[in-house]
XYZ file of C-alpha atoms in Angstrom:
564
model
C 3.811 -8.793 16.409
C 2.317 -10.812 13.568
C 2.902 -11.741 9.978
C 1.356 -14.478 7.832
C 2.958 -17.836 8.661
C 0.427 -20.614 9.183
C -3.113 -21.752 8.410
C -5.488 -23.878 10.458
C -7.989 -26.582 9.414
C -10.859 -24.176 10.145
C -9.176 -21.271 8.364
C -9.579 -19.167 11.546
C -6.607 -17.532 13.305
C -5.905 -16.112 16.839
C -8.909 -18.025 18.392
C -10.976 -15.043 17.254
C -13.860 -16.743 15.497
C -15.642 -15.084 12.566
C -16.088 -11.301 12.644
C -18.473 -9.076 10.695
C -17.443 -5.413 10.631
C -20.401 -3.223 9.672
C -19.388 0.264 8.509
C -21.608 3.243 9.340
C -21.390 6.754 8.118
C -22.718 9.429 5.728
C -21.493 9.382 2.093
C -17.926 10.617 1.481
C -16.760 9.998 5.070
C -13.886 7.683 4.194
C -15.632 4.388 4.863
C -14.244 2.775 1.731
C -10.779 3.988 2.314
C -10.871 2.627 5.889
C -12.412 -0.687 4.745
C -9.790 -1.317 2.006
C -6.897 -0.362 4.279
C -8.115 -2.722 7.028
C -8.656 -5.468 4.519
C -5.088 -5.069 3.299
C -3.679 -5.230 6.802
C -5.712 -8.256 7.933
C -4.794 -10.158 4.803
C -1.142 -9.407 5.456
C -1.664 -10.920 8.940
C -2.896 -14.040 7.203
C -6.543 -13.541 8.113
C -8.975 -14.452 5.298
C -10.756 -11.115 4.799
C -13.226 -9.724 2.329
C -14.756 -6.265 1.752
C -18.342 -6.526 0.517
C -19.268 -3.108 -0.879
C -22.925 -2.218 -1.281
C -22.110 0.548 -3.755
C -19.895 -1.695 -5.960
C -22.461 -4.433 -5.903
C -25.264 -2.052 -6.851
C -23.165 -0.655 -9.775
C -22.367 -4.173 -10.949
C -26.011 -5.281 -10.872
C -27.872 -2.039 -11.841
C -25.279 0.197 -13.399
C -24.721 3.891 -12.707
C -27.176 6.473 -11.380
C -28.473 7.126 -14.914
C -30.253 3.721 -14.815
C -31.800 4.124 -11.390
C -35.151 5.524 -10.334
C -34.973 9.172 -9.255
C -35.877 8.355 -5.668
C -33.290 5.556 -5.233
C -30.886 7.598 -3.179
C -33.390 9.761 -1.285
C -34.516 8.285 2.066
C -38.162 8.364 3.107
C -41.145 7.298 1.090
C -40.240 5.422 -2.134
C -41.965 3.813 -5.059
C -42.584 0.010 -4.989
C -40.064 -0.277 -7.884
C -37.333 1.447 -5.816
C -38.175 -0.553 -2.694
C -37.811 -3.798 -4.658
C -34.569 -2.727 -6.244
C -32.978 -1.692 -2.923
C -34.099 -4.928 -1.289
C -32.686 -6.889 -4.167
C -29.290 -5.196 -3.673
C -29.161 -5.529 0.094
C -30.172 -9.149 -0.096
C -27.521 -9.801 -2.647
C -24.833 -8.236 -0.429
C -25.989 -10.230 2.525
C -25.772 -13.413 0.506
C -22.178 -12.533 -0.498
C -21.293 -12.199 3.223
C -22.882 -15.568 4.114
C -21.176 -17.241 1.196
C -17.814 -15.945 2.257
C -18.129 -17.051 5.758
C -19.335 -20.417 4.722
C -16.434 -20.732 2.305
C -13.911 -20.420 5.153
C -13.591 -16.676 5.429
C -12.935 -15.123 8.891
C -13.545 -11.451 8.542
C -16.091 -9.598 6.313
C -16.180 -5.796 6.190
C -19.569 -4.638 4.980
C -18.935 -1.314 3.345
C -22.261 0.609 3.242
C -23.845 3.692 4.808
C -25.983 1.716 7.304
C -27.072 5.030 8.792
C -30.483 3.845 10.096
C -30.212 2.185 13.513
C -32.998 -0.430 12.951
C -31.564 -1.519 9.672
C -28.017 -2.114 10.881
C -29.291 -3.804 14.087
C -31.404 -6.191 12.069
C -28.285 -7.200 10.111
C -26.224 -7.542 13.228
C -28.821 -9.747 14.965
C -28.907 -12.204 11.966
C -25.194 -12.826 12.093
C -24.931 -12.735 15.850
C -27.428 -15.612 16.145
C -25.208 -17.573 13.800
C -22.276 -17.203 16.177
C -20.491 -14.459 14.212
C -19.022 -11.604 16.171
C -20.366 -8.181 15.119
C -18.350 -4.938 15.379
C -19.871 -1.694 14.296
C -17.359 0.760 12.636
C -18.619 4.350 12.318
C -16.734 7.008 10.378
C -17.612 10.585 11.440
C -16.255 13.515 9.507
C -16.969 17.162 10.139
C -13.961 18.485 8.220
C -15.406 20.101 5.069
C -12.049 19.997 3.258
C -11.803 16.243 3.758
C -15.381 15.745 2.532
C -14.792 17.858 -0.546
C -11.580 16.016 -1.306
C -13.259 12.618 -0.948
C -16.033 13.661 -3.314
C -13.810 15.104 -5.997
C -11.094 12.470 -5.874
C -13.253 9.359 -5.627
C -16.992 9.693 -5.823
C -17.482 11.772 -8.923
C -14.928 9.569 -10.849
C -17.143 6.486 -10.404
C -19.476 5.173 -13.117
C -22.304 6.914 -11.278
C -21.092 10.211 -12.722
C -19.670 9.093 -16.047
C -19.664 11.998 -18.548
C -20.900 14.414 -15.926
C -19.602 17.928 -15.503
C -17.350 17.656 -12.346
C -18.973 20.676 -10.634
C -22.470 19.439 -11.436
C -21.465 15.969 -10.141
C -20.236 17.515 -6.857
C -23.576 19.361 -6.400
C -25.523 16.232 -7.093
C -23.520 14.243 -4.588
C -23.916 16.927 -1.947
C -27.668 16.660 -2.416
C -27.375 12.924 -1.902
C -25.567 13.543 1.284
C -28.183 16.043 2.497
C -30.961 13.499 1.959
C -29.143 11.007 4.119
C -28.458 13.557 6.910
C -32.166 13.866 7.626
C -32.392 10.171 8.650
C -28.877 9.440 9.822
C -28.505 8.004 13.303
C -25.108 7.843 15.009
C -24.177 5.116 17.374
C -25.405 6.022 20.863
C -26.322 2.766 22.604
C -23.877 -0.016 23.601
C -25.712 -2.994 22.276
C -22.883 -4.018 20.025
C -19.138 -3.517 20.155
C -18.262 -0.390 18.183
C -15.400 1.676 16.984
C -15.934 5.342 16.154
C -13.391 7.163 14.048
C -13.455 10.997 13.712
C -11.960 12.652 10.585
C -10.168 9.411 9.515
C -7.894 8.993 12.404
C -8.032 12.269 14.218
C -9.898 10.671 17.173
C -11.131 7.201 18.000
C -13.658 5.879 20.529
C -14.287 2.312 21.545
C -16.899 0.152 23.253
C -16.639 -3.395 24.378
C -13.909 -4.388 21.903
C -12.348 -7.589 23.134
C -9.940 -10.337 21.924
C -6.635 -10.254 20.131
C -7.854 -9.791 16.576
C -10.364 -7.057 17.456
C -7.576 -5.264 19.355
C -5.279 -5.464 16.371
C -8.081 -3.902 14.232
C -8.301 -1.028 16.678
C -4.489 -0.650 16.762
C -4.332 -0.402 12.947
C -7.189 2.027 12.718
C -5.466 4.348 15.208
C -2.628 4.873 12.626
C -4.359 5.484 9.337
C -5.280 8.637 7.470
C -6.475 9.504 3.967
C -4.271 12.507 3.140
C -2.770 12.478 -0.307
C 0.891 11.282 -0.342
C 3.175 9.271 -2.581
C 5.407 6.432 -1.615
C 8.522 5.740 -3.710
C 10.734 2.649 -3.573
C 14.224 2.288 -4.883
C 17.119 -0.041 -4.215
C 20.358 1.395 -2.724
C 23.343 1.949 -4.983
C 25.999 -0.567 -5.794
C 28.549 -1.030 -2.969
C 32.257 -1.910 -3.127
C 31.502 -5.352 -1.684
C 28.198 -6.602 -2.933
C 28.226 -10.304 -2.160
C 28.646 -10.343 1.607
C 25.955 -9.644 4.145
C 28.608 -9.200 6.849
C 30.493 -6.580 4.958
C 29.135 -3.062 5.343
C 31.048 -1.273 2.568
C 30.762 2.137 1.033
C 29.184 2.866 -2.330
C 31.292 2.187 -5.368
C 31.874 4.979 -7.901
C 29.004 3.620 -9.942
C 26.871 3.603 -6.733
C 27.515 7.327 -6.179
C 26.521 7.982 -9.756
C 23.455 5.900 -9.281
C 22.558 7.915 -6.119
C 22.814 11.195 -8.061
C 20.671 9.780 -10.852
C 18.141 8.650 -8.329
C 17.970 12.023 -6.691
C 17.430 13.817 -10.003
C 14.843 11.350 -11.150
C 12.836 11.300 -7.892
C 12.735 15.099 -7.685
C 11.735 15.411 -11.327
C 9.080 12.696 -11.155
C 7.696 13.981 -7.862
C 7.445 17.613 -9.091
C 5.624 16.466 -12.205
C 3.229 14.319 -10.301
C 2.383 17.080 -7.829
C 2.001 19.777 -10.400
C -0.516 17.585 -12.245
C -2.613 17.618 -9.128
C -2.255 21.330 -8.738
C 0.180 21.056 -5.792
C 3.364 23.017 -5.255
C 6.299 20.600 -4.782
C 8.237 23.319 -3.052
C 5.685 23.446 -0.227
C 5.571 19.746 0.558
C 8.111 17.801 2.617
C 9.972 14.739 1.535
C 10.789 12.022 4.072
C 13.478 9.494 3.166
C 13.779 6.139 4.995
C 16.949 4.000 4.762
C 18.520 1.135 6.690
C 21.630 1.707 8.785
C 23.782 0.084 6.143
C 26.321 2.367 4.459
C 25.094 1.688 0.959
C 21.555 2.486 1.927
C 21.982 5.789 3.842
C 24.829 6.931 1.516
C 22.449 6.611 -1.388
C 20.283 9.315 0.390
C 23.291 11.657 0.693
C 22.800 13.533 -2.628
C 19.352 14.559 -1.458
C 20.860 16.117 1.595
C 23.665 17.814 -0.386
C 21.279 19.090 -3.038
C 19.350 20.974 -0.391
C 22.177 23.496 -0.389
C 23.692 23.327 -3.842
C 22.083 23.328 -7.274
C 24.093 20.262 -8.378
C 27.088 18.279 -7.282
C 29.273 16.537 -9.888
C 30.091 12.984 -8.947
C 33.816 13.774 -8.842
C 33.274 16.608 -6.409
C 30.865 14.916 -3.986
C 31.723 16.113 -0.420
C 32.865 13.588 2.124
C 29.690 11.545 2.920
C 28.626 10.486 6.382
C 30.272 7.445 7.923
C 29.110 4.802 10.312
C 30.916 6.676 13.033
C 29.234 9.969 12.073
C 26.177 8.968 9.999
C 23.232 10.969 8.878
C 21.156 11.502 12.053
C 18.739 8.725 12.607
C 15.997 11.311 12.315
C 17.237 14.645 10.940
C 15.483 17.395 8.954
C 17.259 19.540 6.404
C 15.426 22.815 5.831
C 16.135 24.257 2.450
C 17.529 27.834 2.517
C 15.248 30.246 0.767
C 17.935 31.400 -1.659
C 18.668 27.849 -2.712
C 15.056 27.125 -3.210
C 14.440 30.208 -5.206
C 17.512 29.910 -7.464
C 17.426 26.193 -8.103
C 17.243 25.534 -11.819
C 16.573 21.798 -11.553
C 13.434 20.073 -10.299
C 11.721 21.979 -7.454
C 13.199 21.083 -4.125
C 10.978 20.144 -1.199
C 10.633 22.667 1.651
C 12.184 20.072 4.023
C 14.026 16.819 3.543
C 13.945 14.466 6.476
C 16.210 11.356 6.434
C 15.437 8.633 8.888
C 17.608 5.524 9.410
C 15.698 2.435 10.550
C 17.461 -0.611 11.913
C 14.391 -2.676 11.176
C 14.993 -2.136 7.464
C 18.207 -4.185 7.368
C 18.294 -6.746 4.598
C 17.407 -10.333 5.275
C 20.135 -12.358 6.941
C 21.232 -15.217 4.666
C 23.023 -17.142 7.449
C 25.093 -20.081 6.041
C 24.220 -18.915 2.531
C 26.087 -15.669 2.840
C 28.166 -15.053 -0.247
C 26.744 -18.154 -2.059
C 24.984 -18.319 -5.424
C 21.802 -20.453 -5.677
C 23.846 -23.117 -7.430
C 26.399 -23.179 -4.583
C 23.689 -23.239 -2.006
C 22.159 -26.263 -3.646
C 25.503 -27.962 -3.853
C 26.692 -27.390 -0.304
C 23.357 -27.510 1.547
C 21.071 -29.781 -0.489
C 18.643 -30.580 2.313
C 18.245 -26.888 3.249
C 17.926 -26.001 -0.446
C 15.166 -28.552 -0.912
C 13.168 -27.244 2.096
C 13.763 -23.687 1.036
C 12.478 -24.171 -2.455
C 9.395 -25.828 -1.159
C 8.509 -22.933 1.130
C 10.786 -19.968 0.461
C 8.680 -17.578 2.615
C 8.642 -19.628 5.878
C 11.897 -21.706 5.717
C 14.727 -20.452 7.912
C 18.219 -21.681 6.943
C 20.806 -22.250 9.653
C 21.768 -18.987 11.319
C 19.562 -17.120 8.802
C 16.240 -15.253 8.764
C 13.228 -16.372 6.861
C 10.994 -13.997 4.956
C 8.505 -14.556 7.776
C 11.136 -13.345 10.287
C 11.727 -10.313 8.101
C 8.043 -9.584 7.875
C 7.694 -9.750 11.636
C 10.712 -7.420 12.009
C 9.188 -4.980 9.530
C 5.715 -4.699 11.253
C 6.512 -1.502 13.123
C 7.687 -0.024 9.800
C 4.405 -1.013 8.186
C 2.469 0.837 10.884
C 4.693 3.897 10.465
C 4.107 3.591 6.727
C 0.397 3.922 7.291
C 0.904 6.811 9.690
C 3.325 8.877 7.529
C 1.489 11.821 5.911
C 4.320 13.256 3.832
C 5.773 12.065 0.545
C 8.041 9.105 1.356
C 10.983 7.684 -0.447
C 12.201 4.295 0.818
C 15.805 3.484 -0.198
C 16.307 -0.091 0.726
C 17.441 -3.574 0.128
C 15.502 -5.769 -2.340
C 14.294 -8.223 0.350
C 12.853 -5.390 2.445
C 11.218 -3.723 -0.527
C 9.559 -7.017 -1.456
C 7.824 -7.239 1.967
C 6.725 -3.628 2.043
C 5.469 -3.672 -1.554
C 3.647 -6.958 -1.104
C 1.819 -5.440 1.886
C 0.788 -2.304 0.006
C -0.526 -4.066 -3.116
C -1.965 -7.044 -1.327
C 0.170 -9.944 -2.664
C -0.008 -13.194 -0.703
C 2.941 -14.063 1.605
C 4.003 -16.975 -0.665
C 4.785 -14.554 -3.472
C 7.100 -12.261 -1.399
C 10.392 -14.123 -2.017
C 9.870 -14.147 -5.806
C 9.163 -10.488 -6.480
C 11.751 -8.990 -8.719
C 13.088 -5.660 -7.505
C 15.724 -4.423 -9.944
C 18.250 -1.717 -9.231
C 17.503 1.224 -11.448
C 13.766 1.033 -11.223
C 11.737 3.564 -9.199
C 8.449 2.190 -7.914
C 5.704 4.775 -7.261
C 2.757 3.876 -5.118
C -0.131 6.290 -4.432
C -2.675 5.056 -1.761
C -6.284 5.673 -2.805
C -9.679 4.821 -1.553
C -10.115 1.664 -3.646
C -6.466 0.411 -3.279
C -3.351 2.016 -4.696
C -2.120 3.471 -8.003
C 1.183 1.947 -9.007
C 3.835 2.940 -11.524
C 7.282 1.527 -12.226
C 9.818 3.813 -13.868
C 13.228 2.632 -15.248
C 15.933 5.312 -14.891
C 19.360 3.528 -14.639
C 21.300 1.232 -16.908
C 24.714 1.429 -15.348
C 26.870 -1.107 -13.493
C 24.951 -3.349 -11.233
C 22.002 -3.294 -13.529
C 22.566 -4.109 -17.210
C 25.536 -6.558 -17.430
C 27.582 -3.887 -19.163
C 30.099 -1.667 -17.505
C 32.119 1.285 -18.593
C 34.502 0.538 -21.434
C 35.689 -3.047 -21.484
C 34.803 -3.803 -17.973
C 31.718 -6.089 -17.694
C 29.428 -6.093 -14.674
C 26.650 -8.579 -13.803
C 23.051 -7.385 -13.604
C 22.890 -9.423 -10.372
C 25.056 -9.729 -7.329
C 26.682 -12.927 -8.344
C 26.923 -14.401 -4.807
C 23.909 -12.781 -3.122
C 21.682 -15.758 -2.503
C 18.334 -14.083 -1.821
C 18.758 -11.504 -4.571
C 19.549 -14.210 -7.151
C 16.727 -16.475 -6.126
C 14.207 -13.861 -7.015
C 16.011 -12.202 -9.887
C 17.494 -15.159 -11.719
C 15.421 -16.700 -14.471
C 15.067 -19.843 -12.244
C 13.199 -18.062 -9.452
C 11.835 -14.814 -10.916
C 8.118 -13.980 -10.822
C 6.918 -10.669 -12.120
C 3.662 -9.155 -11.037
C 1.860 -8.997 -14.385
C -0.153 -10.675 -17.086
C 1.250 -14.178 -16.760
C 0.873 -14.394 -12.994
C -2.716 -13.407 -12.491
C -5.923 -14.210 -14.295
C -7.171 -11.092 -16.030
C -10.430 -9.874 -17.337
C -8.875 -7.096 -19.303
C -5.401 -6.883 -20.852
C -4.496 -3.763 -22.811
C -1.243 -2.747 -24.410
C -0.694 0.975 -25.199
C 2.119 2.641 -27.054
C 3.959 -0.368 -28.597
C 4.808 -1.935 -25.220
C 5.287 1.298 -23.313
C 2.469 0.655 -20.954
C 1.204 -2.806 -19.986
C -1.943 -3.012 -17.948
C -3.541 -5.998 -16.253
C -6.786 -5.688 -14.398
C -8.795 -8.105 -12.341
C -11.742 -6.784 -10.287
C -14.138 -9.286 -8.694
C -16.653 -6.741 -7.284
C -17.951 -3.693 -9.077
C -15.941 -0.859 -10.391
C -12.373 0.030 -9.705
C -11.508 3.645 -10.374
C -8.917 4.013 -13.128
C -6.786 6.783 -14.673
C -5.166 7.056 -18.079
C -1.737 5.691 -17.159
C -2.253 4.747 -13.515
C -4.357 1.968 -12.233
C -5.803 0.837 -8.967
C -4.498 -2.209 -7.209
C -7.314 -3.446 -5.075
C -10.345 -5.704 -5.187
C -12.105 -8.496 -3.425
C -9.475 -10.937 -4.545
C -6.514 -9.062 -6.180
C -6.164 -6.371 -8.759
C -2.564 -6.217 -10.132
C -1.216 -3.639 -12.468
C 2.306 -3.006 -13.777
C 3.084 0.134 -15.661
C 6.532 0.475 -17.012
C 7.953 3.505 -18.719
C 11.353 3.724 -20.364
C 12.906 7.045 -19.537
C-alpha cells in the first residue's frame, strides 16, 4: 500500500522511470474521466503526474467549434488551412509533454482520440527513443446509454457548443463520432504495452504491463466507473467524552440531536439534488460508511430508524445499537412500501446500507492524547517542533502520522472509487481530511491543516473534469458554536483533542479558498452567500451556476458555502 511520503532527487518514485500514457478511443468514451481519475490517484501516491488534453489545448488556442474550419473534425482529405491548424495543435501538445518530463514530471497522460494506428505509433516511437516508457490506454464503449450520458453531461456543455440547442448539439456531436468511426483502428498488435477498458470498468484487458507503478495503474483502473453518484461527508455527533482517544463513549444529548438534524438535512439535500437531475430519490440507494466508534455509527442510527418511522423525537429515540450489538458491519435496511409511500418528509431511499469500517478510525494521537496544542508544546517541546515542521509525516511517540493514516485508508479510497450508489461518510475530522484531499487533489502537506467543522455537510459529485463541490452549514448547536443551551457554554472545538485543534484553531487552520491558492477568477455572489475561486491551467473547466469543478493540470479549488 502506498501514500505520499517522500521525494527523490530525480523526482521519480518506485524505480519506474518516466511513463507516457496515450489514451485511445472514439469521442464520448470516457477517456477524459479515466485520465482525470488516474491523475488524481497517482498524485495522491506522490507521483508527479500531468494530464495533457488535446481538446482543452485546442479550445485554449483556437476557441470553440464556431471558429474552426468546417472540415476540422472530419477525418480524410482536408484543406491546407485545416492541416496546418491540426499540426499546430498536435505539436503544441507534444511540446507540453516534453516540457513536463524535462521539468521533473514522471507520468503524463495524453488525453486525445489517437484513433489512427500510424499516428499514435509515431508519437510512441519518439518518446520511447528518449527512454520514456509508453503505455497505450484504450477506452471502448458499446453501451449507448453511457455514450448518450457522456455527450449530454459533458461534451455539449463545453465551449464548443456554447449557446447551442442541446438536442442540436447532441446531433452534431454524433456526426463527429460517425466521421471518426470510419477511420478508427482499435489496438490489435502487441508492439506496445496496452490496457483496454470496456464500458469504463466493465472489462479490462492487458498486454505486457510490467513494474510496480504500471501495475498500480491497472489496479486502480479495475475499480473505476463513471456512473452518477454523490459523496457526502459529515463529522460524527458530539460524544459524552470528547477529549480522549481511548474513550469510546456514546453520543451526548446534543450529539443525538445533531444526528437527527444531519439525517433530515442529508435526505432533503439529496432529494433536491436528484430531482434537479430528473432522478427519483426513492429509487436510489443510500450507502453510509462509519467507523466502529460509538459516536460515528450511532450518528447513523436515525437513518436506520427513519426507514420505518416518519420521524423520531429526540426524547423518544429507541435504544441505539451498542458495541456488543452494533449495527451490522454491512447491513441493508429495505424501506417498507407503506413507510415509503406515506412519508411526509424528504423522500426516503429505497434501501439504506450502513457499513462500519475499522480503517476509518480517527488518527491515534499517542502521547498527545487528551492534550491541547499548548500543552503538547509545553510537555513535548522536541516532538512539537518536529511536528510543526512536517505535520503530515511526523509520528509522535506511540502515535500515528497522517501518512500512517493515509496508508491505512488506501483500501477505503479504492472502495470509494468502486462505490456506485450515493454515499454518506460519517467520520472523524482526521479521516475526512484524507479522503477529501484525495478527491479534490490537495497535496499531502495540506492534509493536516484542512478545517472540517462539525455541522457542515460537504457534498462532492465526481465528474469528467474533476469534481463539483459544495459545503452546506446546517448545525449551530453544542460542539460547534461556542454557545450551549441556556447558560451552559460549550467550546466550538474539543478543548483537549490535539489533532482537531491543530487544524481548527486560528494557529493552524488553513481553509481551501481564495487566500490559499492563486486564482485567475474570483467572484462573489449574493452578498457573501457564494464564494468561488477558480484556477485552470489548461483549457476549459466545465462550470455550473452554483457548483464548480475541482480539477486541472495544477489545481482548481472551489469553496461554496450556503447558510441554511
